[in-house]
């Protein structure tokens, strides 16, 4: 039987006092952080408040259209964010990130929501939105790390790659090492998270479920599914983006196309 | 019709400022030693890279010993017509790994790494003091150039495209390395196209090839 403490606006206001306390400390110690702290807290409140309102509306409509629309919005934001941190870019990088997200998140998300959990109806927003949100968020990190590492490797060690090519290496042979290194880089945080889950910290979803009144073993079950799911999404995402990038930067007959890379001057 | 050992082209290249370096150049040579020379910035390196299929050359045909290699078979072509790049690149890893890696590639065919020959070439080029386990990146510029030459000679392609292979070498070592390249073609059935900074060795080559914006002129 689930039970949870219902939060009132007054409770949230009390929690806000903690932020005000941190701002007061910043003023006292002349850290100069108070403005950023309060603005970020205000931005967070507005964003989460709006999301809450939209989700309330989506949950009550009982129709797949708003659920799918919400997923598309999440997908577009996640793919944009996945390439935003990359120092180098090329024409089509956002498209590649988008395709990768669709491939990894929807394949894994589809299997989990429709086959493992078997939700009814298939678009049930209570499950679909948070689960896909978690997949997007985590595969975004994997894709972003992998993308950055791979481009940097191909660019900074192009003489070594061209040396392999000069001796007759095929494209897969020439990019094998950069590809492996980049995929590993993309996967390491998620593998560490999986290894540390429950020991160092209780994962976010499990914490949320326990706070919301779920029995701990049920929360653990969901968390395990989520861990495996985001690991798979991250792995597929990293591999897919690495393959796409290496195909963009090395032609099928093994010619390096580094002139396609553009150094990002400011965050777009 | 006269059939050459190596036939490739036409190649056209332009400088970053848009100036045409050369236009519709054809390279047709027999199994011999060719010294390619020309003014600084005239496109010698670019031409070698185009012959090797490492720089764009859309219209070019590439034929060796009568066998044509289309754009889709460039990796195979490069295993037969191999470039020793001007900056003497080395892989991260040991000296031995740098010599062995080509033999693990799909296009290596039946070629196998000859350790005894590698040791002999190391001695001959004055790298006898370098351990096979040493990190290749720790070698000096001149040592890297010699390592590149040893790798290329062990690989034994049909055509070696050597871009300033004697850079950073003292005179006796440079002469030794040049004679090794010379021996490579002297055995027959092999060719070298070598770019050198000066014409000191002009009397020891079979063909002199001059490149300029008016094209290629060659002669014995």
Coordinates of C-alpha atoms in Angstrom, one line a residue:
Chain A
X1 CA 0.0 0.0 0.0
X2 CA 1.6 3.2 -1.1
X3 CA 1.5 6.3 1.0
X4 CA 3.3 9.6 0.7
X5 CA 3.4 13.0 2.4
X6 CA 1.4 15.4 0.2
X7 CA 3.4 18.6 -0.4
X8 CA 1.7 22.0 0.0
X9 CA 3.0 25.2 -1.5
X10 CA 4.0 26.2 2.1
X11 CA 6.4 23.1 2.3
X12 CA 8.0 24.2 -0.9
X13 CA 8.4 27.7 0.3
X14 CA 10.1 26.4 3.5
X15 CA 12.6 24.5 1.3
X16 CA 13.2 27.8 -0.6
X17 CA 14.5 29.1 2.7
X18 CA 17.5 26.8 2.3
X19 CA 18.5 28.5 -0.9
X20 CA 18.0 31.9 0.8
X21 CA 20.3 30.6 3.5
X22 CA 23.0 29.7 1.0
X23 CA 22.6 33.1 -0.6
X24 CA 23.0 34.8 2.8
X25 CA 26.2 32.8 3.4
X26 CA 27.5 33.9 -0.1
X27 CA 26.8 37.5 0.8
X28 CA 28.5 37.1 4.2
X29 CA 31.6 35.5 2.8
X30 CA 31.6 37.9 -0.3
X31 CA 31.5 34.9 -2.7
X32 CA 29.5 36.8 -5.2
X33 CA 27.4 33.7 -5.9
X34 CA 24.1 34.9 -4.5
X35 CA 22.8 36.5 -7.8
X36 CA 23.5 33.4 -9.8
X37 CA 22.2 31.1 -7.1
X38 CA 18.9 32.9 -6.8
X39 CA 18.4 33.3 -10.6
X40 CA 19.1 29.6 -11.1
X41 CA 16.7 28.7 -8.3
X42 CA 14.1 30.9 -9.9
X43 CA 14.7 29.4 -13.3
X44 CA 14.5 25.9 -11.9
X45 CA 11.2 26.8 -10.2
X46 CA 9.7 28.2 -13.4
X47 CA 10.9 25.3 -15.5
X48 CA 9.8 22.6 -13.2
X49 CA 6.5 24.4 -12.5
X50 CA 5.8 24.6 -16.2
X51 CA 6.7 20.9 -16.7
X52 CA 4.4 20.0 -13.9
X53 CA 1.5 21.9 -15.4
X54 CA 2.1 20.4 -18.8
X55 CA 2.5 16.9 -17.5
X56 CA -0.7 17.3 -15.4
X57 CA -2.5 18.2 -18.6
X58 CA -0.9 15.4 -20.6
X59 CA -1.7 12.8 -17.9
X60 CA -5.4 13.9 -17.8
X61 CA -6.0 13.9 -21.6
X62 CA -5.7 10.1 -22.0
X63 CA -4.6 10.4 -25.6
X64 CA -1.3 9.4 -27.3
X65 CA -0.9 12.6 -29.3
X66 CA 0.3 14.9 -26.4
X67 CA 2.5 12.1 -25.0
X68 CA 4.2 11.7 -28.4
X69 CA 4.5 15.4 -28.8
X70 CA 6.1 15.7 -25.4
X71 CA 8.6 12.9 -26.3
X72 CA 9.5 14.7 -29.5
X73 CA 10.2 17.9 -27.6
X74 CA 12.4 16.0 -25.1
X75 CA 14.2 14.3 -28.0
X76 CA 14.9 17.5 -29.8
X77 CA 16.3 19.2 -26.7
X78 CA 18.4 16.1 -25.8
X79 CA 19.9 15.8 -29.2
X80 CA 20.7 19.6 -29.3
X81 CA 22.3 19.3 -25.9
X82 CA 24.3 16.2 -26.9
X83 CA 26.3 18.2 -29.5
X84 CA 26.3 21.6 -27.6
X85 CA 29.4 20.7 -25.6
X86 CA 31.5 19.5 -28.5
X87 CA 34.4 21.8 -29.3
X88 CA 34.4 20.8 -33.0
X89 CA 31.4 20.4 -35.2
X90 CA 30.6 19.5 -38.8
X91 CA 27.6 20.1 -41.1
X92 CA 25.0 17.5 -40.1
X93 CA 26.2 16.9 -36.5
X94 CA 22.8 17.7 -35.0
X95 CA 21.1 15.4 -37.5
X96 CA 23.5 12.6 -36.6
X97 CA 22.9 13.1 -32.8
X98 CA 19.1 13.1 -33.5
X99 CA 19.2 9.9 -35.4
X100 CA 21.4 8.3 -32.7
X101 CA 19.0 9.4 -30.0
X102 CA 16.0 8.0 -31.9
X103 CA 17.9 4.7 -32.5
X104 CA 19.2 4.2 -29.0
X105 CA 16.4 5.7 -26.9
X106 CA 13.4 4.4 -28.8
X107 CA 14.8 0.9 -29.4
X108 CA 15.7 0.5 -25.7
X109 CA 12.7 2.5 -24.4
X110 CA 10.4 0.5 -26.7
X111 CA 11.6 -2.8 -25.4
X112 CA 11.4 -1.7 -21.8
X113 CA 8.0 0.0 -21.8
X114 CA 6.2 -2.4 -24.2
X115 CA 7.9 -5.7 -23.4
X116 CA 9.5 -5.7 -20.0
X117 CA 7.0 -3.5 -18.1
X118 CA 4.2 -4.1 -20.6
X119 CA 2.4 -0.8 -19.8
X120 CA -1.3 -0.4 -20.7
X121 CA -2.2 1.6 -22.8
X122 CA 1.1 1.7 -24.7
X123 CA 1.5 5.5 -24.3
X124 CA 0.7 5.6 -20.6
X125 CA 2.4 8.8 -19.7
X126 CA 3.0 7.9 -16.1
X127 CA 5.6 5.4 -17.3
X128 CA 6.6 6.5 -20.8
X129 CA 7.6 10.0 -20.0
X130 CA 9.8 9.5 -17.0
X131 CA 11.4 6.3 -18.4
X132 CA 12.2 7.9 -21.8
X133 CA 13.3 11.1 -20.0
X134 CA 15.8 9.1 -18.1
X135 CA 17.1 7.3 -21.2
X136 CA 17.4 10.6 -23.1
X137 CA 19.2 12.3 -20.2
X138 CA 21.7 9.4 -19.8
X139 CA 22.3 8.6 -23.4
X140 CA 22.8 12.3 -24.0
X141 CA 25.8 12.2 -21.7
X142 CA 27.3 9.1 -23.4
X143 CA 26.8 10.5 -26.9
X144 CA 28.2 13.9 -25.9
X145 CA 31.4 12.4 -24.3
X146 CA 31.9 9.9 -27.1
X147 CA 31.4 12.5 -29.9
X148 CA 33.8 15.0 -28.3
X149 CA 36.5 12.4 -27.7
X150 CA 36.3 10.8 -31.2
X151 CA 36.5 14.1 -33.0
X152 CA 39.4 15.3 -30.9
X153 CA 41.2 12.0 -31.5
X154 CA 40.7 12.0 -35.2
X155 CA 41.7 15.6 -35.4
X156 CA 44.7 15.6 -33.1
X157 CA 46.1 12.3 -34.2
X158 CA 45.3 12.5 -37.9
X159 CA 49.0 11.9 -38.8
X160 CA 48.7 8.4 -37.2
X161 CA 45.4 7.6 -38.8
X162 CA 46.8 8.7 -42.2
X163 CA 49.9 6.5 -41.6
X164 CA 47.7 3.5 -41.3
X165 CA 45.8 4.5 -44.4
X166 CA 49.0 5.1 -46.3
X167 CA 49.9 1.4 -45.7
X168 CA 46.5 0.2 -47.1
X169 CA 44.3 0.2 -44.0
X170 CA 40.6 0.1 -44.8
X171 CA 38.3 2.7 -43.1
X172 CA 37.3 0.3 -40.3
X173 CA 41.0 -0.5 -39.6
X174 CA 42.0 3.1 -39.7
X175 CA 39.3 4.3 -37.2
X176 CA 39.3 1.2 -35.0
X177 CA 41.4 2.7 -32.2
X178 CA 39.7 6.1 -32.0
X179 CA 36.3 4.4 -32.1
X180 CA 37.1 2.0 -29.3
X181 CA 38.6 4.8 -27.1
X182 CA 35.7 7.1 -27.7
X183 CA 33.0 4.5 -27.0
X184 CA 34.8 3.5 -23.8
X185 CA 34.9 7.2 -22.8
X186 CA 31.2 7.5 -23.4
X187 CA 30.5 4.4 -21.4
X188 CA 32.7 4.8 -18.3
X189 CA 30.4 7.1 -16.3
X190 CA 27.4 4.9 -16.8
X191 CA 29.4 1.7 -15.9
X192 CA 30.7 3.5 -12.8
X193 CA 27.2 4.5 -11.9
X194 CA 26.0 0.9 -12.2
X195 CA 28.9 -0.4 -10.1
X196 CA 28.3 2.2 -7.4
X197 CA 24.5 2.0 -7.3
X198 CA 23.1 1.4 -3.8
X199 CA 26.6 1.5 -2.2
X200 CA 27.7 5.1 -2.5
X201 CA 24.3 6.6 -3.2
X202 CA 20.7 5.6 -3.8
X203 CA 19.9 6.2 -7.5
X204 CA 17.5 9.0 -8.2
X205 CA 14.6 7.0 -9.5
X206 CA 14.7 4.6 -6.6
X207 CA 14.9 7.5 -4.1
X208 CA 12.0 9.1 -5.8
X209 CA 9.9 5.9 -5.7
X210 CA 10.7 5.3 -2.0
X211 CA 9.8 8.9 -1.1
X212 CA 6.6 8.4 -3.1
X213 CA 5.7 5.4 -1.0
X214 CA 6.7 2.3 -3.1
X215 CA 7.9 -0.8 -1.3
X216 CA 11.8 -0.8 -1.4
X217 CA 12.0 -4.1 -3.3
X218 CA 9.7 -2.8 -6.0
X219 CA 11.8 0.4 -6.2
X220 CA 14.9 -1.8 -6.5
X221 CA 13.4 -3.8 -9.3
X222 CA 12.5 -0.7 -11.2
X223 CA 15.9 0.8 -10.6
X224 CA 17.6 -2.3 -11.9
X225 CA 15.5 -2.2 -15.1
X226 CA 16.3 1.5 -15.5
X227 CA 20.1 0.9 -14.9
X228 CA 20.3 -1.8 -17.5
X229 CA 18.1 0.2 -19.9
X230 CA 20.2 3.4 -19.7
X231 CA 23.4 1.4 -20.0
X232 CA 22.1 -0.2 -23.1
X233 CA 20.9 3.1 -24.5
X234 CA 24.2 4.7 -23.7
X235 CA 26.2 1.9 -25.3
X236 CA 24.0 1.9 -28.5
X237 CA 24.1 5.7 -28.6
X238 CA 27.9 5.9 -28.2
X239 CA 28.5 3.2 -30.8
X240 CA 26.0 4.7 -33.3
X241 CA 27.4 8.2 -33.0
X242 CA 31.0 7.0 -33.2
X243 CA 30.2 5.1 -36.4
X244 CA 28.4 8.1 -37.9
X245 CA 31.2 10.5 -37.1
X246 CA 34.0 8.2 -38.4
X247 CA 32.0 7.9 -41.6
X248 CA 31.7 11.6 -41.9
X249 CA 35.4 12.3 -41.3
X250 CA 36.9 9.4 -43.3
X251 CA 35.7 8.6 -46.8
X252 CA 34.8 5.0 -47.8
X253 CA 38.1 4.7 -49.6
X254 CA 40.0 6.0 -46.6
X255 CA 40.6 9.7 -47.3
X256 CA 40.6 12.0 -44.2
X257 CA 38.1 14.8 -44.5
X258 CA 39.2 17.1 -41.7
X259 CA 38.3 20.2 -43.6
X260 CA 34.7 19.4 -42.7
X261 CA 35.4 20.2 -39.0
X262 CA 34.6 23.7 -37.8
X263 CA 35.9 25.0 -34.5
X264 CA 32.9 26.2 -32.4
X265 CA 33.5 29.8 -31.4
X266 CA 30.6 30.2 -29.0
X267 CA 27.8 28.1 -27.5
X268 CA 25.0 28.0 -30.0
Chain B
X1 CA 51.3 0.7 -77.1
X2 CA 54.0 1.3 -74.5
X3 CA 52.9 0.0 -71.2
X4 CA 54.5 1.7 -68.2
X5 CA 55.2 0.2 -64.7
X6 CA 53.2 2.9 -63.0
X7 CA 50.7 5.2 -64.8
X8 CA 48.5 7.6 -63.0
X9 CA 46.7 10.9 -63.5
X10 CA 45.5 13.4 -64.6
X11 CA 46.2 15.3 -61.4
X12 CA 45.4 19.0 -60.8
X13 CA 46.1 20.9 -57.7
X14 CA 45.8 24.4 -56.4
X15 CA 47.3 26.4 -53.5
X16 CA 45.1 27.6 -50.6
X17 CA 45.1 31.1 -52.2
X18 CA 43.5 29.6 -55.4
X19 CA 46.6 29.7 -57.5
X20 CA 46.9 26.6 -59.8
X21 CA 50.0 24.6 -58.9
X22 CA 49.7 22.2 -61.8
X23 CA 47.0 21.1 -64.2
X24 CA 46.3 17.7 -65.7
X25 CA 49.6 16.2 -64.8
X26 CA 50.2 12.5 -65.8
X27 CA 52.8 10.4 -64.2
X28 CA 54.1 7.4 -66.2
X29 CA 57.3 5.7 -65.2
X30 CA 59.1 2.4 -65.5
X31 CA 60.6 0.4 -62.6
X32 CA 63.3 3.0 -61.8
X33 CA 64.4 5.7 -59.4
X34 CA 62.8 9.0 -60.0
X35 CA 63.9 12.2 -58.3
X36 CA 61.1 14.7 -58.2
X37 CA 62.1 18.3 -57.7
X38 CA 60.8 21.8 -58.0
X39 CA 60.6 25.2 -56.2
X40 CA 59.3 25.3 -52.7
X41 CA 55.5 25.3 -52.6
X42 CA 55.2 24.0 -56.2
X43 CA 53.1 21.0 -55.1
X44 CA 55.6 18.1 -54.9
X45 CA 54.1 16.8 -51.6
X46 CA 50.5 17.2 -53.0
X47 CA 51.4 15.3 -56.1
X48 CA 52.9 12.4 -54.1
X49 CA 49.7 12.4 -51.9
X50 CA 47.5 12.4 -55.0
X51 CA 49.5 9.5 -56.5
X52 CA 49.0 7.6 -53.2
X53 CA 45.3 8.4 -53.2
X54 CA 45.6 10.4 -50.0
X55 CA 44.6 13.8 -51.5
X56 CA 41.5 14.3 -53.7
X57 CA 42.0 13.7 -57.4
X58 CA 38.6 12.9 -58.8
X59 CA 39.4 12.3 -62.4
X60 CA 42.6 10.3 -61.9
X61 CA 43.2 6.7 -63.1
X62 CA 45.7 4.6 -61.3
X63 CA 47.4 1.7 -63.0
X64 CA 50.3 -0.5 -61.8
X65 CA 51.8 -3.3 -63.9
X66 CA 48.7 -3.1 -66.1
X67 CA 46.3 -3.5 -63.3
X68 CA 43.9 -0.6 -62.8
X69 CA 42.6 0.4 -59.3
X70 CA 39.4 2.4 -59.1
X71 CA 38.4 4.8 -56.3
X72 CA 36.8 1.9 -54.4
X73 CA 40.1 0.0 -54.3
X74 CA 42.3 2.8 -53.1
X75 CA 43.3 0.9 -49.8
X76 CA 44.7 -2.0 -52.0
X77 CA 46.4 0.6 -54.2
X78 CA 48.1 2.2 -51.2
X79 CA 49.4 -1.1 -50.0
X80 CA 51.2 -1.4 -53.4
X81 CA 52.1 2.3 -53.9
X82 CA 53.0 3.5 -50.4
X83 CA 53.8 7.0 -49.2
X84 CA 56.5 7.8 -46.7
X85 CA 55.1 11.1 -45.4
X86 CA 57.3 14.2 -45.1
X87 CA 56.7 14.6 -41.3
X88 CA 57.7 11.0 -40.6
X89 CA 54.7 10.1 -38.5
X90 CA 54.9 7.4 -35.9
X91 CA 52.1 5.6 -33.9
X92 CA 51.9 5.7 -30.2
X93 CA 53.6 2.5 -29.0
X94 CA 56.9 0.8 -29.3
X95 CA 59.4 0.9 -32.2
X96 CA 58.5 -2.7 -33.0
X97 CA 54.8 -2.0 -33.0
X98 CA 55.5 0.8 -35.5
X99 CA 57.3 -1.6 -37.8
X100 CA 54.9 -4.5 -37.5
X101 CA 51.5 -2.8 -37.8
X102 CA 51.2 -2.9 -41.6
X103 CA 51.6 -6.7 -41.6
X104 CA 48.4 -7.0 -39.5
X105 CA 46.2 -5.1 -42.0
X106 CA 43.7 -6.8 -44.3
X107 CA 45.6 -5.7 -47.4
X108 CA 48.9 -7.1 -46.2
X109 CA 48.1 -10.3 -48.1
X110 CA 50.9 -12.8 -47.7
X111 CA 53.5 -10.4 -46.5
X112 CA 55.0 -11.2 -43.1
X113 CA 57.2 -9.2 -40.8
X114 CA 60.9 -10.1 -41.2
X115 CA 62.5 -9.5 -37.8
X116 CA 66.0 -10.3 -38.9
X117 CA 65.8 -7.9 -41.8
X118 CA 64.4 -5.2 -39.5
X119 CA 67.4 -5.6 -37.1
X120 CA 69.8 -5.4 -40.1
X121 CA 68.1 -2.3 -41.5
X122 CA 68.2 -0.7 -38.0
X123 CA 72.0 -1.3 -37.9
X124 CA 72.5 -0.1 -41.4
X125 CA 70.7 3.2 -40.8
X126 CA 72.5 3.9 -37.6
X127 CA 69.5 2.9 -35.3
X128 CA 71.4 -0.1 -33.8
X129 CA 71.3 1.6 -30.4
X130 CA 67.5 1.9 -30.4
X131 CA 65.6 -0.8 -28.6
X132 CA 62.6 -2.4 -30.2
X133 CA 60.7 -1.7 -27.0
X134 CA 61.5 2.0 -26.9
X135 CA 58.5 4.3 -27.3
X136 CA 58.5 5.5 -30.9
X137 CA 57.3 9.0 -29.9
X138 CA 60.5 9.5 -27.9
X139 CA 62.7 9.2 -31.0
X140 CA 64.3 12.4 -32.5
X141 CA 63.2 13.8 -35.9
X142 CA 66.1 12.1 -37.7
X143 CA 65.5 8.8 -36.0
X144 CA 61.8 8.9 -36.9
X145 CA 62.7 9.5 -40.6
X146 CA 64.9 6.4 -40.5
X147 CA 62.2 4.4 -38.7
X148 CA 59.8 5.4 -41.5
X149 CA 62.3 4.3 -44.2
X150 CA 62.9 0.9 -42.4
X151 CA 59.1 0.3 -42.2
X152 CA 58.7 1.1 -45.9
X153 CA 61.6 -1.1 -47.0
X154 CA 60.3 -4.0 -44.8
X155 CA 56.8 -3.5 -46.3
X156 CA 58.3 -3.8 -49.8
X157 CA 55.6 -2.1 -51.9
X158 CA 55.9 -2.0 -55.7
X159 CA 56.3 1.8 -55.6
X160 CA 57.7 3.9 -52.8
X161 CA 56.7 7.5 -52.7
X162 CA 59.4 9.1 -50.5
X163 CA 58.7 12.7 -49.4
X164 CA 62.0 14.3 -48.2
X165 CA 63.2 11.0 -46.5
X166 CA 66.6 12.4 -45.6
X167 CA 65.4 15.3 -43.5
X168 CA 67.3 15.7 -40.2
X169 CA 70.1 13.2 -41.2
X170 CA 73.8 14.0 -41.1
X171 CA 75.7 13.5 -44.4
X172 CA 77.0 10.0 -43.9
X173 CA 73.6 8.7 -42.6
X174 CA 71.8 10.5 -45.4
X175 CA 74.1 8.8 -48.0
X176 CA 73.5 5.4 -46.4
X177 CA 69.8 5.8 -46.4
X178 CA 69.8 7.1 -50.0
X179 CA 71.8 4.0 -51.1
X180 CA 69.2 1.8 -49.4
X181 CA 66.5 3.4 -51.4
X182 CA 68.6 3.1 -54.5
X183 CA 69.1 -0.6 -53.7
X184 CA 65.4 -1.0 -53.5
X185 CA 65.0 -0.2 -57.2
X186 CA 68.3 -1.8 -58.2
X187 CA 66.8 -5.3 -57.5
X188 CA 64.3 -4.7 -60.4
X189 CA 60.6 -4.6 -60.5
X190 CA 60.3 -1.7 -58.1
X191 CA 60.1 2.1 -58.4
X192 CA 60.8 5.0 -56.1
X193 CA 59.6 8.6 -56.6
X194 CA 61.6 10.6 -54.2
X195 CA 61.3 14.3 -53.4
X196 CA 64.5 15.8 -52.2
X197 CA 65.3 19.3 -51.1
X198 CA 68.5 19.6 -53.2
X199 CA 69.9 18.0 -56.3
X200 CA 73.0 16.6 -54.6
X201 CA 72.0 13.0 -55.7
X202 CA 71.0 13.9 -59.2
X203 CA 73.7 11.8 -60.8
X204 CA 72.6 8.7 -58.9
X205 CA 69.0 8.5 -60.1
X206 CA 67.5 7.1 -63.3
X207 CA 65.0 9.9 -64.0
X208 CA 64.8 13.6 -63.0
X209 CA 61.3 14.9 -62.9
X210 CA 60.8 18.7 -62.6
X211 CA 57.4 20.0 -61.6
X212 CA 56.2 23.6 -62.1
X213 CA 53.0 25.4 -63.0
X214 CA 53.6 24.5 -66.6
X215 CA 53.5 20.8 -65.8
X216 CA 56.0 18.0 -65.5
X217 CA 59.2 17.7 -67.5
X218 CA 61.3 14.6 -67.1
X219 CA 64.6 13.3 -68.4
X220 CA 67.4 10.9 -67.6

